[in-house]
Coordinates of C-alpha atoms in Angstrom, one line a residue:
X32 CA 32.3 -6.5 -8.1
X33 CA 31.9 -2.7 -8.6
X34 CA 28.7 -1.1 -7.5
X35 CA 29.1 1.1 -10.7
X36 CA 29.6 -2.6 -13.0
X37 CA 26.3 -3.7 -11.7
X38 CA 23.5 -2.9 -14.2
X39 CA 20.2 -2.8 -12.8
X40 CA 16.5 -2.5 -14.4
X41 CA 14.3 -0.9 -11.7
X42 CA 10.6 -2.2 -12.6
X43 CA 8.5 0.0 -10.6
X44 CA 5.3 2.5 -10.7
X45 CA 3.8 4.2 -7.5
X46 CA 5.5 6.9 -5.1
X47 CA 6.6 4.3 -2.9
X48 CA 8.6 3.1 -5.4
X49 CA 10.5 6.2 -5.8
X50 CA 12.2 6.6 -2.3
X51 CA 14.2 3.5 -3.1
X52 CA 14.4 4.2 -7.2
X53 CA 16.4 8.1 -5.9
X54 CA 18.6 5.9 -2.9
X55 CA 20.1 3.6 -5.5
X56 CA 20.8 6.4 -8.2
X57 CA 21.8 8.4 -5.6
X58 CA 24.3 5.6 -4.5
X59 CA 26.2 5.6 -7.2
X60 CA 24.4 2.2 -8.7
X61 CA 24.7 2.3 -12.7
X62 CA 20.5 1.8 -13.3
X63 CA 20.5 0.9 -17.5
X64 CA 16.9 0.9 -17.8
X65 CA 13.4 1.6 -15.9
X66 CA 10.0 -0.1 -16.6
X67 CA 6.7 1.5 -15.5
X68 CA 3.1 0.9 -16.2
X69 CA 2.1 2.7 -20.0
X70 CA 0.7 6.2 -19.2
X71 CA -3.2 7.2 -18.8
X72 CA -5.5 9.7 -18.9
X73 CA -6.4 10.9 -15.7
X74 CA -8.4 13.9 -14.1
X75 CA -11.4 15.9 -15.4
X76 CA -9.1 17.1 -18.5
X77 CA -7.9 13.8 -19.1
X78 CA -4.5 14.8 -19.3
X79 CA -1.8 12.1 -19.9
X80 CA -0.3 11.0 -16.2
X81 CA 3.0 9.7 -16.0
X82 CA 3.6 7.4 -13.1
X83 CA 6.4 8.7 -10.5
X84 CA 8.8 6.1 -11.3
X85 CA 8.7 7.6 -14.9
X86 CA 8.8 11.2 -13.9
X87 CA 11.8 10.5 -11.4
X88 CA 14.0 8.1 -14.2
X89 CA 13.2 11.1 -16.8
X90 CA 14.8 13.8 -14.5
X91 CA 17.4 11.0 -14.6
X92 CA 18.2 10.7 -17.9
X93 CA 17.7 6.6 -17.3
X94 CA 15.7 5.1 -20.5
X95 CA 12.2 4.0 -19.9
X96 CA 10.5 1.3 -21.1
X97 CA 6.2 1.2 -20.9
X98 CA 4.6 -1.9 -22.4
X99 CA 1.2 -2.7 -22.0
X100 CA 1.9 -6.5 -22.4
X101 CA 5.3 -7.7 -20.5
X102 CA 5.1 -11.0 -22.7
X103 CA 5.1 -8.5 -26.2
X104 CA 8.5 -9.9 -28.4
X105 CA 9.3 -6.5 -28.9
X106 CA 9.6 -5.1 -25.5
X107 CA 11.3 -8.7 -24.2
X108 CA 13.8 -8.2 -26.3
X109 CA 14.6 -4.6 -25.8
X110 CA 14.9 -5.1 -21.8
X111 CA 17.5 -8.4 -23.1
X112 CA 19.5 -5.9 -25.0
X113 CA 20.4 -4.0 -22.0
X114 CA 22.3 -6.4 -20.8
X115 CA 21.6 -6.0 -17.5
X116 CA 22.6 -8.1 -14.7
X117 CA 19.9 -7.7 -11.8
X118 CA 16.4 -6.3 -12.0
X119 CA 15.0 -4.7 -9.2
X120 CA 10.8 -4.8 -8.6
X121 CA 8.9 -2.6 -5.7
X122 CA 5.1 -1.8 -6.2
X123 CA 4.9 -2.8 -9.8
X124 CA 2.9 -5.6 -11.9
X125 CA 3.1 -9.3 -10.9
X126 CA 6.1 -10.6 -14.2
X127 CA 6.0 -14.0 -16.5
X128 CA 8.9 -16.0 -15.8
X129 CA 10.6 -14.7 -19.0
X130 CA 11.1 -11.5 -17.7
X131 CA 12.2 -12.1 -14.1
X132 CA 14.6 -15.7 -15.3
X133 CA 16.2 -13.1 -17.7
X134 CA 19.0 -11.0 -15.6
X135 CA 21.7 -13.2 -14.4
X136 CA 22.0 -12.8 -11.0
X137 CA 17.7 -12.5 -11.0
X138 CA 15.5 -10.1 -9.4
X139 CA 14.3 -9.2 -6.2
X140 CA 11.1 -7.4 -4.7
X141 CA 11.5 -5.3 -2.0
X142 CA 7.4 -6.0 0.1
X143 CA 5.8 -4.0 2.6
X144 CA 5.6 -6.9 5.0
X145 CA 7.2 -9.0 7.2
X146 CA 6.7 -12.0 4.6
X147 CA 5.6 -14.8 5.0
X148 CA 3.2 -12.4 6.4
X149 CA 0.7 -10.7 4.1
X150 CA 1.3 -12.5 1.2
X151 CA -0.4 -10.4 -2.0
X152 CA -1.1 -6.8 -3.3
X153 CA -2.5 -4.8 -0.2
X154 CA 0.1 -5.7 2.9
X155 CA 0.0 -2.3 4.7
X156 CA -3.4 -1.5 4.7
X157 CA -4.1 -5.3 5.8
X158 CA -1.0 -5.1 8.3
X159 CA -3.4 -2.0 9.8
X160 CA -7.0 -3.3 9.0
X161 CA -6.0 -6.3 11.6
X162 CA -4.9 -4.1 14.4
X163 CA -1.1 -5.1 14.3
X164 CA 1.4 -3.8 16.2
X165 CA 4.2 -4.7 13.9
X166 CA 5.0 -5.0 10.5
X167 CA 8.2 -4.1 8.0
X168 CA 10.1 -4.6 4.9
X169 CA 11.0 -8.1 3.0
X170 CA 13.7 -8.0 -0.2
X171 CA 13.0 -11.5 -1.4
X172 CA 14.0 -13.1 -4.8
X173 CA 11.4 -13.9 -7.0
X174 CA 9.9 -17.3 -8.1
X175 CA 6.9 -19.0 -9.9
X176 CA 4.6 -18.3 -6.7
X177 CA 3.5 -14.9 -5.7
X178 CA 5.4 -13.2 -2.7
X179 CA 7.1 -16.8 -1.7
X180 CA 10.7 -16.2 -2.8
X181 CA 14.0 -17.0 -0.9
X182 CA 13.9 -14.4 2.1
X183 CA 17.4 -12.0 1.4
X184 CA 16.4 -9.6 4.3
X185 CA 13.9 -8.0 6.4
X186 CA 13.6 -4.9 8.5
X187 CA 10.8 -4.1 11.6
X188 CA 9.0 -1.7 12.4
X189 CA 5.9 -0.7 15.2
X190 CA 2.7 0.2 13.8
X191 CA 1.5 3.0 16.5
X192 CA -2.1 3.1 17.7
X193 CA -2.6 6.5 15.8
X194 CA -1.5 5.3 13.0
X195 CA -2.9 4.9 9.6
X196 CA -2.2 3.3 6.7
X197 CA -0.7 6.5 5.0
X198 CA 1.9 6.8 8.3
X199 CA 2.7 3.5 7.8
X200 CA 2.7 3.3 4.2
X201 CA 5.5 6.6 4.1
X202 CA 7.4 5.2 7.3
X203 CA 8.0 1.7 5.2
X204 CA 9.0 3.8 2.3
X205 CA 11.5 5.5 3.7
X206 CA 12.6 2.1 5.4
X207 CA 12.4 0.0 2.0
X208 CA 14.8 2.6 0.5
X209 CA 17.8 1.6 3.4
X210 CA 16.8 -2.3 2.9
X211 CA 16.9 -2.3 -1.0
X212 CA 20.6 -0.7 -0.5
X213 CA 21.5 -3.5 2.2
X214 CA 20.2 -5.7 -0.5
X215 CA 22.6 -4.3 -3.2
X216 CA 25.6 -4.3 -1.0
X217 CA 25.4 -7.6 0.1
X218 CA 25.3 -8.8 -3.7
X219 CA 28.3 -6.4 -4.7
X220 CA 30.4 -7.7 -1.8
X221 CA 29.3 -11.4 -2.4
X222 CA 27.6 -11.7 1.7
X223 CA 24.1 -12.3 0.5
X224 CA 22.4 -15.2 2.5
X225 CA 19.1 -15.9 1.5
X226 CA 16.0 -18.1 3.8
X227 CA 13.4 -19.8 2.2
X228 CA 10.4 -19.0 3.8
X229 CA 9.1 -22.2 4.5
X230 CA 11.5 -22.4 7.0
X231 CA 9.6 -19.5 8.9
X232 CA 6.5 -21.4 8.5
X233 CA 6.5 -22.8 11.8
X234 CA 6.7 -19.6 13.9
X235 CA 5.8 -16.8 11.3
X236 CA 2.4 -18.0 9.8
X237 CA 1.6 -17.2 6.3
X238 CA -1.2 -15.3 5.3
X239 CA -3.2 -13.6 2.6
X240 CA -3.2 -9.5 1.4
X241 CA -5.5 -9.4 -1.2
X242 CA -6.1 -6.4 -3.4
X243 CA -8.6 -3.7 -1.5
X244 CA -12.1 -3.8 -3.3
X245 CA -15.0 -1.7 -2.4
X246 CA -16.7 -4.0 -0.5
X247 CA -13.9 -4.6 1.9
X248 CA -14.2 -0.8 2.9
X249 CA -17.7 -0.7 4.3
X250 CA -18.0 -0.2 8.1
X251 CA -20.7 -3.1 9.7
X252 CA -21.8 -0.9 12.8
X253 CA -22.8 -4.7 14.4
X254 CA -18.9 -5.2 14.7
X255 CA -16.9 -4.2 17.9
X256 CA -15.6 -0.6 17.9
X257 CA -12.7 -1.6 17.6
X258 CA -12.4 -3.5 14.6
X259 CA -14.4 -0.8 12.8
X260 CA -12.0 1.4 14.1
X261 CA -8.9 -0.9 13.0
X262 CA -10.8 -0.8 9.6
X263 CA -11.1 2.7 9.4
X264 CA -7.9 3.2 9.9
X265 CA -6.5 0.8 7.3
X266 CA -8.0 2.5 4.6
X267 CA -7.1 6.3 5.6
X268 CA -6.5 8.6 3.5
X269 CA -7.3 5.9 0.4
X270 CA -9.7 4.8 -0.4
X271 CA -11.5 5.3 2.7
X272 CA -13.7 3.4 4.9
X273 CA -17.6 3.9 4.1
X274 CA -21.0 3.1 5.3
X275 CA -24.8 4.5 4.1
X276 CA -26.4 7.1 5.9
X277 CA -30.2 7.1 6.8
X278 CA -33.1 9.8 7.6
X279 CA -35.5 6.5 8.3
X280 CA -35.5 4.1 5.7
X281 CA -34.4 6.5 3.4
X282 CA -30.9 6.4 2.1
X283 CA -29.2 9.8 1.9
X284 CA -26.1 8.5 0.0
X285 CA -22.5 7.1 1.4
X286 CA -20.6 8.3 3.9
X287 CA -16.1 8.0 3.9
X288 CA -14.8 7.9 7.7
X289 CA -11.4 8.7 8.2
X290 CA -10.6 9.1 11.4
X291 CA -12.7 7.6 14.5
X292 CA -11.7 6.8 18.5
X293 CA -13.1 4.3 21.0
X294 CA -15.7 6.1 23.7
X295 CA -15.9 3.7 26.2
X296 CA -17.0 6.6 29.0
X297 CA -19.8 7.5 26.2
X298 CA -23.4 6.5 27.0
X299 CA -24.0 3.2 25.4
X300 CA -25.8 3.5 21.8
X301 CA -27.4 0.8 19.5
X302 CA -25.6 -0.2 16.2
X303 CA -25.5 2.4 13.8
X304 CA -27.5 5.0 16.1
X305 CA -25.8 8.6 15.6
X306 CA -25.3 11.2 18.6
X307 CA -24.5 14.6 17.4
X308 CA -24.1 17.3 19.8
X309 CA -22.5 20.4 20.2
X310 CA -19.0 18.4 21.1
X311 CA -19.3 16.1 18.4
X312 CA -20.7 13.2 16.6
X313 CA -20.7 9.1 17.9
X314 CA -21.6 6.2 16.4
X315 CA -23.0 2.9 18.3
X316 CA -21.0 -0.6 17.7
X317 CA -21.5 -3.7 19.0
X318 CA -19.7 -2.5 22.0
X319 CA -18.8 0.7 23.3
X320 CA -19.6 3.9 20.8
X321 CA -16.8 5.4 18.6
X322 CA -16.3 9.3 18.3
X323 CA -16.4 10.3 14.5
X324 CA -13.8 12.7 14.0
X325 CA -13.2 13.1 10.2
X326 CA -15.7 12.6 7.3
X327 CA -16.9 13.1 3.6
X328 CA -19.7 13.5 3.1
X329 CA -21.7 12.3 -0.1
X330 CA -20.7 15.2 -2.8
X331 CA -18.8 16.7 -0.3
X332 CA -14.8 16.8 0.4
X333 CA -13.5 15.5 3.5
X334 CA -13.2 17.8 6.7
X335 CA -13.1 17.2 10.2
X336 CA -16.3 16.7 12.2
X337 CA -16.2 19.5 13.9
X338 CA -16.2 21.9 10.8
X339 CA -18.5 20.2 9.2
X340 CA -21.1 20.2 12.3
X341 CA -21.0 23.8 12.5
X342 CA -22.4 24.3 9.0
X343 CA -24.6 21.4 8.7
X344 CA -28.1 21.0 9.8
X345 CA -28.0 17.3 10.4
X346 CA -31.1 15.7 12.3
X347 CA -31.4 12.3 13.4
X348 CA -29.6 10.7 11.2
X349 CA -28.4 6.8 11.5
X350 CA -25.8 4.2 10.3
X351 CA -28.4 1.9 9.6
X352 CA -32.2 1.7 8.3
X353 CA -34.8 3.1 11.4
X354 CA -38.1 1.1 12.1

């Protein structure tokens, strides 16, 4: 088979999407059609906002395809009439069975795990919440259960301890791109070999990456410094980790954290107890204090600690109720 006899439907939405989207039009790879979520209104003018994936297959010329419902008659029979012969899905919605059945030779999802591993809709900031050192990139076909399709390939990489989830996030972009064209040649030149994952079960564990919710982001100052600090970093830049701030019993509002190192040579400090000083500002864990090195304040935009200590007038403060 010819690479430019192939015709794909890429089914995709975010950014991340788009590194892989450009590498397979860029390789030559005849893309029919592109499906991305409906547009929205978004920002304080409400203007319409066109995902990426739309904006890039636009400056493509490649026809684009929006429904609301991915059951609606109408828009399951205009993605049949394309005829096309694989669909490719990264970072889009989870599809009914009569959308992913329909291409013959079926679809596959490029993850941002090393699946079995992180299993669900939030694998890179989970990957970085738990304080791995590793994670990567999974094409997989798709089936009836979510994320549990016949293995095609995978790609590793380190997570660094300064890392957060927007280094990783970019770094497995970039890396999804070069898998998802592995992936493509080894179905043009008929050497695809695919795994089921359940026989990776007994040395690669599976496990959950549910979607983020606010409730997962708020910092317990009880925890060891470094989980909150693991924590803090899996959600930087978005959506940010947060946590209320006190003057007694008196809530001031919510606090984001974005960036945060382990103090172990600092004076130990009670959960939630703040230190600010003229070299900076600490928080006490359950173990040894972390240095707070980036914040928001409430109805403020993020900066570092530092600037935002040399126009504040903060006093005694906390993490956690006083008395």
């Amino acid at each position: 088979m010819k690479k430019e006899d192939l015709r794909i439907v890429f089914l995709g939405t975010p950014e991340f999407a788009v590194e892989s989207f450009r590498a397979i039009t860029d390789a030559g790879y005849n893309v029919v059609g592109c499906v991305t979520m409906p547009d929205k209104p978004a920002g304080r003018g409400h203007r319409m906002y066109q995902s990426p994936v739309k904006e890039f297959a636009l400056s493509r010329g490649i026809k684009v395809m929006q429904p609301v419902r991915l059951k609606d008659e109408e828009f399951v029979s205009e993605l049949r009439a394309l005829e096309a012969d694989l669909f490719i899905v990264i970072a889009f919605r989870m599809l009914p069975e009569i959308v992913w059945s329909m291409p013959r030779l079926g679809t596959f999802n490029l993850h941002a795990s090393l699946l079995p591993r992180y299993r669900g809709a939030a694998p890179i900031n989970r990957a970085v919440m738990n304080g791995d050192t590793e994670t990567g990139v999974t094409t997989f076909f798709l089936k009836h259960e979510i994320d549990t399709g016949d293995i095609i390939d995978r790609e590793r990489v380190e997570i660094r301890p300064e890392d957060n989830v927007g280094d990783v996030h970019d770094r497995l972009m970039h890396l999804g791109a070069g898998l998802t064209l592995r992936t493509l040649e080894a179905i043009v030149n008929g050497t695809l070999h695919t795994t089921p994952q359940s026989e990776l079960a007994g040395s690669e564990t599976p496990t959950p990456a549910p979607k983020i919710f606010k409730e997962d982001c708020e910092i317990h100052w009880t925890e060891p410094a470094e989980r909150i600090h693991n924590l803090v970093r899996g959600l930087s830049p978005y959506p940010g980790a947060w946590c209320p701030i006190y003057d007694g019993h008196t809530e001031l509002g919510q606090i984001k954290i974005f960036e945060t190192a382990p103090d172990p040579e600092h004076a130990p400090m009670k959960p939630g107890e703040i230190v600010v000083d003229g070299a900076g500002m600490w928080a006490g864990t359950s173990t040894c204090p972390l240095r707070i090195l980036s914040i928001q304040m409430p109805g403020k935009k993020r900066m570092s600690t530092a600037d935002f200590l040399r126009g504040s007038h903060l006093t005694a403060p906390s993490f956690t109720p006083v008395g």
